[in-house]
PDB file of C-alpha atoms in Angstrom:
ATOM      1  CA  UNK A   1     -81.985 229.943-131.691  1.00  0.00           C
ATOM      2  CA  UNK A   2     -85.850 228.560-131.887  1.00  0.00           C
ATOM      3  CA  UNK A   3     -86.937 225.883-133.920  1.00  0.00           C
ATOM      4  CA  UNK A   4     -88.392 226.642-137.215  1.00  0.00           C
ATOM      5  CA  UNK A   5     -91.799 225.316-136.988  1.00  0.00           C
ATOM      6  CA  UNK A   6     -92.626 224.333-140.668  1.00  0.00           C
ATOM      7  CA  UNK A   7     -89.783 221.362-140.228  1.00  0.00           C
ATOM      8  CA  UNK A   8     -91.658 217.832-139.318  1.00  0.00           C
ATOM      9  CA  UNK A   9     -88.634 215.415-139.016  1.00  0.00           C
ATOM     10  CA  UNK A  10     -87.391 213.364-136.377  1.00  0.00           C
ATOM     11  CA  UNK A  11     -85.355 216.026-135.308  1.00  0.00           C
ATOM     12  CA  UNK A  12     -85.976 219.943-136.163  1.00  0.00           C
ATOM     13  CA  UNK A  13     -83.487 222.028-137.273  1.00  0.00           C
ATOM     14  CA  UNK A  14     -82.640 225.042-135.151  1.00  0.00           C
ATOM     15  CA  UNK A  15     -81.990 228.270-137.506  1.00  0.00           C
ATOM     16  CA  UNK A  16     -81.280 232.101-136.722  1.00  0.00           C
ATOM     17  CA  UNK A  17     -83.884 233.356-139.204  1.00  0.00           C
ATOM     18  CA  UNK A  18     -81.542 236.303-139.548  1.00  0.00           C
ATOM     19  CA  UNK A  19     -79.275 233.741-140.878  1.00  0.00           C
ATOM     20  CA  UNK A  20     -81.589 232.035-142.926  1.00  0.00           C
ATOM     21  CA  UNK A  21     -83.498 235.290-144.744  1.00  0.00           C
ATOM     22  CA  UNK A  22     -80.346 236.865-145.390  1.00  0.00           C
ATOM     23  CA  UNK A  23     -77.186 234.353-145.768  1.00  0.00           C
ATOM     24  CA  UNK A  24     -73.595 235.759-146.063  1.00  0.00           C
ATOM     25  CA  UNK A  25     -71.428 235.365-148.870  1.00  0.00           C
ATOM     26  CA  UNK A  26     -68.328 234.747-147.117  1.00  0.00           C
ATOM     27  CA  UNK A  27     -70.037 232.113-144.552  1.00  0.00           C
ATOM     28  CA  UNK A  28     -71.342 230.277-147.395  1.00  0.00           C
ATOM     29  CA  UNK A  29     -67.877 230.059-149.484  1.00  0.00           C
ATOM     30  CA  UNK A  30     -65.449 230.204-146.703  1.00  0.00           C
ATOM     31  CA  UNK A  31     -67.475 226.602-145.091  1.00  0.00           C
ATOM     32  CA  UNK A  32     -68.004 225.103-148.552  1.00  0.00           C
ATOM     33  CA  UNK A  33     -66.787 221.471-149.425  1.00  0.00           C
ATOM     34  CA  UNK A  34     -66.635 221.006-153.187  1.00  0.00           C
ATOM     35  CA  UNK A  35     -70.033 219.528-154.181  1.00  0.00           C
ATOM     36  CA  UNK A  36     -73.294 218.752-152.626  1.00  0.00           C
ATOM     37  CA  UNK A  37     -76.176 216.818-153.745  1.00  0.00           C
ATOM     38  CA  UNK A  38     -79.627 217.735-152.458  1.00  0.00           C
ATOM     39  CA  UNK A  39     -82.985 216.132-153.402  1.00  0.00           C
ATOM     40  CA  UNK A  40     -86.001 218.072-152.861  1.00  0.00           C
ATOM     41  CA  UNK A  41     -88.559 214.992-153.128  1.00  0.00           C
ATOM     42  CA  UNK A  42     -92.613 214.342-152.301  1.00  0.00           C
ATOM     43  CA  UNK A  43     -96.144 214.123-154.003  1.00  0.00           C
ATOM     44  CA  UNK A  44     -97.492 216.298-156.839  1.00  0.00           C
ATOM     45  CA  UNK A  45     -98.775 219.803-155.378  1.00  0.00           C
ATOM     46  CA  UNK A  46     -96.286 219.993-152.934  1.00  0.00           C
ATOM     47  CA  UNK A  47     -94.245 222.996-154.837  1.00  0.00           C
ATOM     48  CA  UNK A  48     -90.890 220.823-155.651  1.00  0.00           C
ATOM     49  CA  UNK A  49     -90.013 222.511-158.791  1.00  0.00           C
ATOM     50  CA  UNK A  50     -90.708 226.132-157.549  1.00  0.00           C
ATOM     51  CA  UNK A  51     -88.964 225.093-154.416  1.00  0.00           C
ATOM     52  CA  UNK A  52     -85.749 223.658-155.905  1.00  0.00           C
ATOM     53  CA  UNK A  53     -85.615 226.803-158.290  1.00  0.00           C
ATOM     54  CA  UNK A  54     -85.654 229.402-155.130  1.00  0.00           C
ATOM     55  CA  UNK A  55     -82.866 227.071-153.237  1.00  0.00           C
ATOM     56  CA  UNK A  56     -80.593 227.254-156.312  1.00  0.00           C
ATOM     57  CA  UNK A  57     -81.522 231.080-156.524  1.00  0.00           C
ATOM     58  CA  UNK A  58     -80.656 231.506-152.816  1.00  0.00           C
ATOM     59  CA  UNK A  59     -77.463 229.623-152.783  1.00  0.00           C
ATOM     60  CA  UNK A  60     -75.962 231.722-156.136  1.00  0.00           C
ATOM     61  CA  UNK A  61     -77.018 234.853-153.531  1.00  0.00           C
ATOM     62  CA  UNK A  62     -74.855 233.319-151.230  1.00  0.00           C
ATOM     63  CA  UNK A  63     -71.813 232.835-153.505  1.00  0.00           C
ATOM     64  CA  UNK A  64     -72.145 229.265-153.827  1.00  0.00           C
ATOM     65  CA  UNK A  65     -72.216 227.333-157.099  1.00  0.00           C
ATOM     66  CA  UNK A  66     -75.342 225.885-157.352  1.00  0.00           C
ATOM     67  CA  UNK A  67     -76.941 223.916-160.823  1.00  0.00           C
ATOM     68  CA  UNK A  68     -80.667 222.695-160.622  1.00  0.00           C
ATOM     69  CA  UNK A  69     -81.952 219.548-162.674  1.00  0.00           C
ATOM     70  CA  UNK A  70     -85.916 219.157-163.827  1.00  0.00           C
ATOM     71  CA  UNK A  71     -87.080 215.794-163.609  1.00  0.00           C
ATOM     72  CA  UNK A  72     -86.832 214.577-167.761  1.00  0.00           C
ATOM     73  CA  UNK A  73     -89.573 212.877-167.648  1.00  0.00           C
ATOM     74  CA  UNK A  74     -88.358 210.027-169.875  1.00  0.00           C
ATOM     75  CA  UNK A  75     -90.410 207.038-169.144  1.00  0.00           C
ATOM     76  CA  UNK A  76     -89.146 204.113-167.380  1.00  0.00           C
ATOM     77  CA  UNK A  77     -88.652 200.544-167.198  1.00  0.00           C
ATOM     78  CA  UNK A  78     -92.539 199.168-167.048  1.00  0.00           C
ATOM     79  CA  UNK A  79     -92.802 198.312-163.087  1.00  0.00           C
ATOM     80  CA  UNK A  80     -89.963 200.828-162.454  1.00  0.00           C
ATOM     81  CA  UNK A  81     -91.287 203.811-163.027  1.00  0.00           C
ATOM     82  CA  UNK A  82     -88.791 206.465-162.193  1.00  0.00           C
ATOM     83  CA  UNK A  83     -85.837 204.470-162.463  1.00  0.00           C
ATOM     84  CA  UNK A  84     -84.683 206.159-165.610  1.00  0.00           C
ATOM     85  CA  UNK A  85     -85.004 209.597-164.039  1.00  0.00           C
ATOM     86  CA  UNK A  86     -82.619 208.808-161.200  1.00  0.00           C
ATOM     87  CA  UNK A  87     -80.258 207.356-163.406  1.00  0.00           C
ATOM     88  CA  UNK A  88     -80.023 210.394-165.609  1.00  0.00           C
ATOM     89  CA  UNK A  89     -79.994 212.722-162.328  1.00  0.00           C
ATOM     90  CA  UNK A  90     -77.130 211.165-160.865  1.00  0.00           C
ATOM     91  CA  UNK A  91     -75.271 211.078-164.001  1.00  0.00           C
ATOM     92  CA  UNK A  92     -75.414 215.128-164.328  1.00  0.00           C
ATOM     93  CA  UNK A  93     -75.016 215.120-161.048  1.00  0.00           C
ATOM     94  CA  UNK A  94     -71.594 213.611-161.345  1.00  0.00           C
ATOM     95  CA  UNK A  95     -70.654 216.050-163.253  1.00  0.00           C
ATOM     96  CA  UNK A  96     -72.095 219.208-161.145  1.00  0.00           C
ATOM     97  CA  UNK A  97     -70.201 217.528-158.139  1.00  0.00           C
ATOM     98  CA  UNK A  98     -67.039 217.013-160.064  1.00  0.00           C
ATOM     99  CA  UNK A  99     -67.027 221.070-160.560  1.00  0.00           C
ATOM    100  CA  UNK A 100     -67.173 221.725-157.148  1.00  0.00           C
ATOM    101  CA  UNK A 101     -70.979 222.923-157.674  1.00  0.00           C
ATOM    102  CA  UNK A 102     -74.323 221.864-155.552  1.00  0.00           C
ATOM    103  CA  UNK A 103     -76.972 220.400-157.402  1.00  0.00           C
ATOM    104  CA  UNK A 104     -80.429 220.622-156.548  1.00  0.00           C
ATOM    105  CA  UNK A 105     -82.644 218.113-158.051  1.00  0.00           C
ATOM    106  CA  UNK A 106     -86.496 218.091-158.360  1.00  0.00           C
ATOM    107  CA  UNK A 107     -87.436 214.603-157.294  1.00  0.00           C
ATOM    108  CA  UNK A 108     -84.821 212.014-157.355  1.00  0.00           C
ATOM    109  CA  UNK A 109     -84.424 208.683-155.644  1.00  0.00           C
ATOM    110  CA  UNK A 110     -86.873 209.690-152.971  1.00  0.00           C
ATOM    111  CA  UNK A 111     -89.271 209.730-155.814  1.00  0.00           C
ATOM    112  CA  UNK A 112     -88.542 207.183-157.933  1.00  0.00           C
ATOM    113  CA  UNK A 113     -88.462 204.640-154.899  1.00  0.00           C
ATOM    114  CA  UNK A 114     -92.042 205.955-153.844  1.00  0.00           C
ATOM    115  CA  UNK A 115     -93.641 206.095-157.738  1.00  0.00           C
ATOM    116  CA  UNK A 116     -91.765 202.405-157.784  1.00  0.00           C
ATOM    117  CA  UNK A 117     -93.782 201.238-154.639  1.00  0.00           C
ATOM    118  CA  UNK A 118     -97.023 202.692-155.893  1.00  0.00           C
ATOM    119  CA  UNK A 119     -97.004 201.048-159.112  1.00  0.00           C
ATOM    120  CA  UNK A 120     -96.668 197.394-157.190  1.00  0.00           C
ATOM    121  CA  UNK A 121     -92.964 196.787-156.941  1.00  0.00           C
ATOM    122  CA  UNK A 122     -90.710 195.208-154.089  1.00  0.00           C
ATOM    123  CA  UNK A 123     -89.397 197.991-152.547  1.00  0.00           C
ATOM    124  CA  UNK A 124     -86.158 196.025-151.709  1.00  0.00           C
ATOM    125  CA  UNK A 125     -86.011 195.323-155.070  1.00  0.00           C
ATOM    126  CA  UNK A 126     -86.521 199.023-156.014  1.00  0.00           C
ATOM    127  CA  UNK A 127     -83.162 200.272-153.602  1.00  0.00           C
ATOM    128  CA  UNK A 128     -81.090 197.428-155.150  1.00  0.00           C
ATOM    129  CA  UNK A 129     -81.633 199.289-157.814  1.00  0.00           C
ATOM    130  CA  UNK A 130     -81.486 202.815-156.373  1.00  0.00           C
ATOM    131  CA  UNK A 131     -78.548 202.544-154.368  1.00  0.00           C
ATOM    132  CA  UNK A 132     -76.439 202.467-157.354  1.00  0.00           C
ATOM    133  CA  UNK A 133     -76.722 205.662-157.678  1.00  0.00           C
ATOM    134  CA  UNK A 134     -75.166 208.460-155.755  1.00  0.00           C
ATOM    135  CA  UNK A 135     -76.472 209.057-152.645  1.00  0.00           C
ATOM    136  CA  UNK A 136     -77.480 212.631-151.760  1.00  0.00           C
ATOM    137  CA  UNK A 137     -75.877 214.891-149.130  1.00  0.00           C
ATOM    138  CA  UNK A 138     -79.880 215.805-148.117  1.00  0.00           C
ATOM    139  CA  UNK A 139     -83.138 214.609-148.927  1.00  0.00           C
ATOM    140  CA  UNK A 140     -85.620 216.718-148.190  1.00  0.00           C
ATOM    141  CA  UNK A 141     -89.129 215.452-148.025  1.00  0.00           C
ATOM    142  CA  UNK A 142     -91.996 218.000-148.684  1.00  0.00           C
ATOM    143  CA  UNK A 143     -95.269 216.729-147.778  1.00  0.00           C
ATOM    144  CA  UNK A 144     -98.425 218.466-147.120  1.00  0.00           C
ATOM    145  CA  UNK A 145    -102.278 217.710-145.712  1.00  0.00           C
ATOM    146  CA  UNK A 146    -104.159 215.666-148.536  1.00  0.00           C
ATOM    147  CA  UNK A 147    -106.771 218.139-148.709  1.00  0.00           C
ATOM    148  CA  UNK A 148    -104.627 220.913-149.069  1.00  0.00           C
ATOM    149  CA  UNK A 149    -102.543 218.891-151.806  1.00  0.00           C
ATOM    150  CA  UNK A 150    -106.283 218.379-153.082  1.00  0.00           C
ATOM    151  CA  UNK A 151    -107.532 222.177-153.392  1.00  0.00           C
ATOM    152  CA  UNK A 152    -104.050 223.397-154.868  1.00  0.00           C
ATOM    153  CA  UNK A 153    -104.563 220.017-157.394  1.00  0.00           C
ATOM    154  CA  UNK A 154    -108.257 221.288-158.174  1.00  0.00           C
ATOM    155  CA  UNK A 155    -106.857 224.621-159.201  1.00  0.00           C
ATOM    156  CA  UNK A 156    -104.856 222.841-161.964  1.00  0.00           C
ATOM    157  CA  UNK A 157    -108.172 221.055-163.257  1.00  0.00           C
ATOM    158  CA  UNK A 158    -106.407 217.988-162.030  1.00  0.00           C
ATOM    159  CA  UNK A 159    -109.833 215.164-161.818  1.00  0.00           C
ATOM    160  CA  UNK A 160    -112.730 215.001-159.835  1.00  0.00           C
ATOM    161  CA  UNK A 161    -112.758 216.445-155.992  1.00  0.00           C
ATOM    162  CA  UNK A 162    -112.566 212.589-154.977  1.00  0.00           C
ATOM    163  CA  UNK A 163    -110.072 211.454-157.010  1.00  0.00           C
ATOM    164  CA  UNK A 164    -108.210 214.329-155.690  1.00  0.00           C
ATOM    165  CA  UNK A 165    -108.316 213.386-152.501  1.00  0.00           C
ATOM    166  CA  UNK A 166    -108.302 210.032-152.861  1.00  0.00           C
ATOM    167  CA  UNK A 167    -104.699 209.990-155.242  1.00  0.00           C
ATOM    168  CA  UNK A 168    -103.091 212.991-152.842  1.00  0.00           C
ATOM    169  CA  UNK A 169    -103.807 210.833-149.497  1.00  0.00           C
ATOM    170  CA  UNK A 170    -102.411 207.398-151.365  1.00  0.00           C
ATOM    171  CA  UNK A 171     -99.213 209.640-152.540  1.00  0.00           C
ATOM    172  CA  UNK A 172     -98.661 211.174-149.714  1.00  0.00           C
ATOM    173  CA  UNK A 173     -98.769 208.156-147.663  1.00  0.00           C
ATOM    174  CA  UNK A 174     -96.045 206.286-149.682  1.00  0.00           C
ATOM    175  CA  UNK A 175     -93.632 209.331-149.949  1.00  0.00           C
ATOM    176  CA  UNK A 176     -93.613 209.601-146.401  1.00  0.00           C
ATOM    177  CA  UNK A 177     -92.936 205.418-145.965  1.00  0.00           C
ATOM    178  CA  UNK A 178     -90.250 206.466-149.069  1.00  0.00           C
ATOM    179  CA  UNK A 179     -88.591 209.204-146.142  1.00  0.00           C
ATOM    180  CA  UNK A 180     -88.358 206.806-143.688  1.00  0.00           C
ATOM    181  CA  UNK A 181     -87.125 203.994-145.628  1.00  0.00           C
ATOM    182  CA  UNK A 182     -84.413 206.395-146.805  1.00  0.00           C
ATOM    183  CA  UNK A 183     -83.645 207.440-142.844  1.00  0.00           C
ATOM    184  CA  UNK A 184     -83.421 204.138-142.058  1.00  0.00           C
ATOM    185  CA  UNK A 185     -80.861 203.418-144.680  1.00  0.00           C
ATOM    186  CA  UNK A 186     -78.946 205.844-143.381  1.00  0.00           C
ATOM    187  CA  UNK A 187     -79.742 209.163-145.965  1.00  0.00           C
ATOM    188  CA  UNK A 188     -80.037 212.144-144.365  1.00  0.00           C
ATOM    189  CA  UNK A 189     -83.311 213.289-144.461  1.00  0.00           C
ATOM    190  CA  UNK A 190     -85.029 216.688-143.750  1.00  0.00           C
ATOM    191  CA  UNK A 191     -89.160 216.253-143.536  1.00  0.00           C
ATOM    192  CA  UNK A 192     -91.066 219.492-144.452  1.00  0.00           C
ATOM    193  CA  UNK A 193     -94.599 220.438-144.189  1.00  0.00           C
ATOM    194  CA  UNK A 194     -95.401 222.959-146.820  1.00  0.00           C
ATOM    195  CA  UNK A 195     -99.622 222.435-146.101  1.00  0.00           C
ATOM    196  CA  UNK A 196     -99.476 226.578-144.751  1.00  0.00           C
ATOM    197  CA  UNK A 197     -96.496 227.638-145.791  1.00  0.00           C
ATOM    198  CA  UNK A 198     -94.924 228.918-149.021  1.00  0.00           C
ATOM    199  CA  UNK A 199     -91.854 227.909-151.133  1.00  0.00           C
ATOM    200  CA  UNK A 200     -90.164 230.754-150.515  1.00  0.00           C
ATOM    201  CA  UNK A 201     -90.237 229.696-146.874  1.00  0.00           C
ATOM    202  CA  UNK A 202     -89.042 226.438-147.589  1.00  0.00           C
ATOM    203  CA  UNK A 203     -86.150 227.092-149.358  1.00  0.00           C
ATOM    204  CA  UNK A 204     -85.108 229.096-146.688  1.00  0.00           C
ATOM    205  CA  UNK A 205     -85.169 226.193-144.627  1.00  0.00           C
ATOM    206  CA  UNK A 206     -83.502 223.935-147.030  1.00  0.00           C
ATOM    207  CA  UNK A 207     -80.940 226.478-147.510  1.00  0.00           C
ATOM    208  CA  UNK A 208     -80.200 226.496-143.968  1.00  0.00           C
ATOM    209  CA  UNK A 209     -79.822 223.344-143.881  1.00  0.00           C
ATOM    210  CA  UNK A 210     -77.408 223.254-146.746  1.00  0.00           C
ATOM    211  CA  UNK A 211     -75.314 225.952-145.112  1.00  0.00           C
ATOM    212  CA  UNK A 212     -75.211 223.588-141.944  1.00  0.00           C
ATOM    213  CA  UNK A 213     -74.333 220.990-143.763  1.00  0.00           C
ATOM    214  CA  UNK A 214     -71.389 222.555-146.218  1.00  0.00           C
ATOM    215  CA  UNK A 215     -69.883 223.995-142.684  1.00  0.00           C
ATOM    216  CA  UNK A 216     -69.348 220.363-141.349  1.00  0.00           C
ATOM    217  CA  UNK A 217     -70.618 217.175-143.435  1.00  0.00           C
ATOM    218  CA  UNK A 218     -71.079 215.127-139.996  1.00  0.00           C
ATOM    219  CA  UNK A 219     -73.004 217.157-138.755  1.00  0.00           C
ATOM    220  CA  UNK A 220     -75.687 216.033-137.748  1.00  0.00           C
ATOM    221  CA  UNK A 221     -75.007 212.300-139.388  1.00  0.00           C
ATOM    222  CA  UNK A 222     -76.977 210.946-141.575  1.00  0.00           C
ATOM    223  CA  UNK A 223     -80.353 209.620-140.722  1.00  0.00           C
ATOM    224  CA  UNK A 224     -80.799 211.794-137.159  1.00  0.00           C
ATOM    225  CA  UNK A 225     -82.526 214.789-138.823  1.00  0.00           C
TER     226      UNK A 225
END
């Protein structure tokens, strides 16, 4: 068992990539508690929706029910932007969880608490908000060098070269205060550094971690990742 290098967190998580790259039905089902709720969070370029679309497709390899979420993008509260997003993820997530299934949600509190911070407001204020809402099983926090965030901006026509930089270093630097709040608080978190790595990669990781996770909820508690 080696540690998979592309994991950035506090602690790393130790996977068999014969585990990961191939998962087994029956280890999947057979460890399963009904419902999980996993938030694949961080800046714009980092690959979140891709991402959270491979996890989902991964676990339903695996046998287990998993439903997927895009952000809807309505707007929010002036001064709390996000907040309306989170509250309409956690109410389908209620449902997803009530099924037994495992939801995997592109950007969710993680997000909304960073986007809340950037725009000016109290971050205390912002979880008072937040916590409200369910909390997930996982957070996992994809982050990646500014420049790199930059160039894969730049191929989207996404402003000038500066601005690029400039907005990808500011983002990045309050999602990653956003992951660390959340640790603190006692959410498990799961930091990922996608800068030379792709999604496909990633959601192997993720879904490693989800298997660990659906095996034995306590393990490891929340906030030691």
């Amino acid at each position: 068992m080696t540690e998979h290098p592309i994991i950035t967190g506090e602690q790393a998580l130790p996977c068999s990539r014969s585990t990961v790259d191939h998962p087994h039905r029956t280890d999947l089902v057979q460890h399963a508690r009904p419902g999980l709720l996993v938030a694949i969070e961080g800046p714009r370029g980092v690959g979140k929706t891709i991402t959270t679309q491979l996890v989902v497709d991964l676990l339903r390899t695996g046998g287990l029910p998993a439903v997927t979420q895009e952000p809807p993008g309505a707007p929010g509260t002036p001064g709390y932007r996000g907040l309306a997003e989170a509250r309409l993820t956690a109410e389908t997530a209620r449902r997803a969880l009530a099924r037994g299934d495992v939801m995997v949600c592109d950007g969710y509190i993680g997000t909304s608490l960073a986007l809340q911070c950037m725009d000016g407001v109290d971050r205390d204020a912002s979880w008072e908000l937040l916590q409200r809402n369910i909390r997930p099983d996982l957070t996992v926090m994809v982050g990646a060098q500014p420049v790199v965030l930059a160039q894969r901006l730049a191929s989207r026509g996404a402003c000038s070269r500066h601005e690029r930089e400039h907005r990808s270093g500011i983002e990045c630097g309050y999602f990653a205060e956003a992951g660390r709040f959340l640790r603190h608080k006692g959410v498990r978190v799961l930091d990922v550094d996608s800068s030379h790595v792709d999604s496909a990669e990633i959601a192997r990781t993720v879904v490693a971690a989800i298997t660990r996770i659906a095996k034995d909820p306590e393990d490891p508690p929340r906030g030691t990742w």
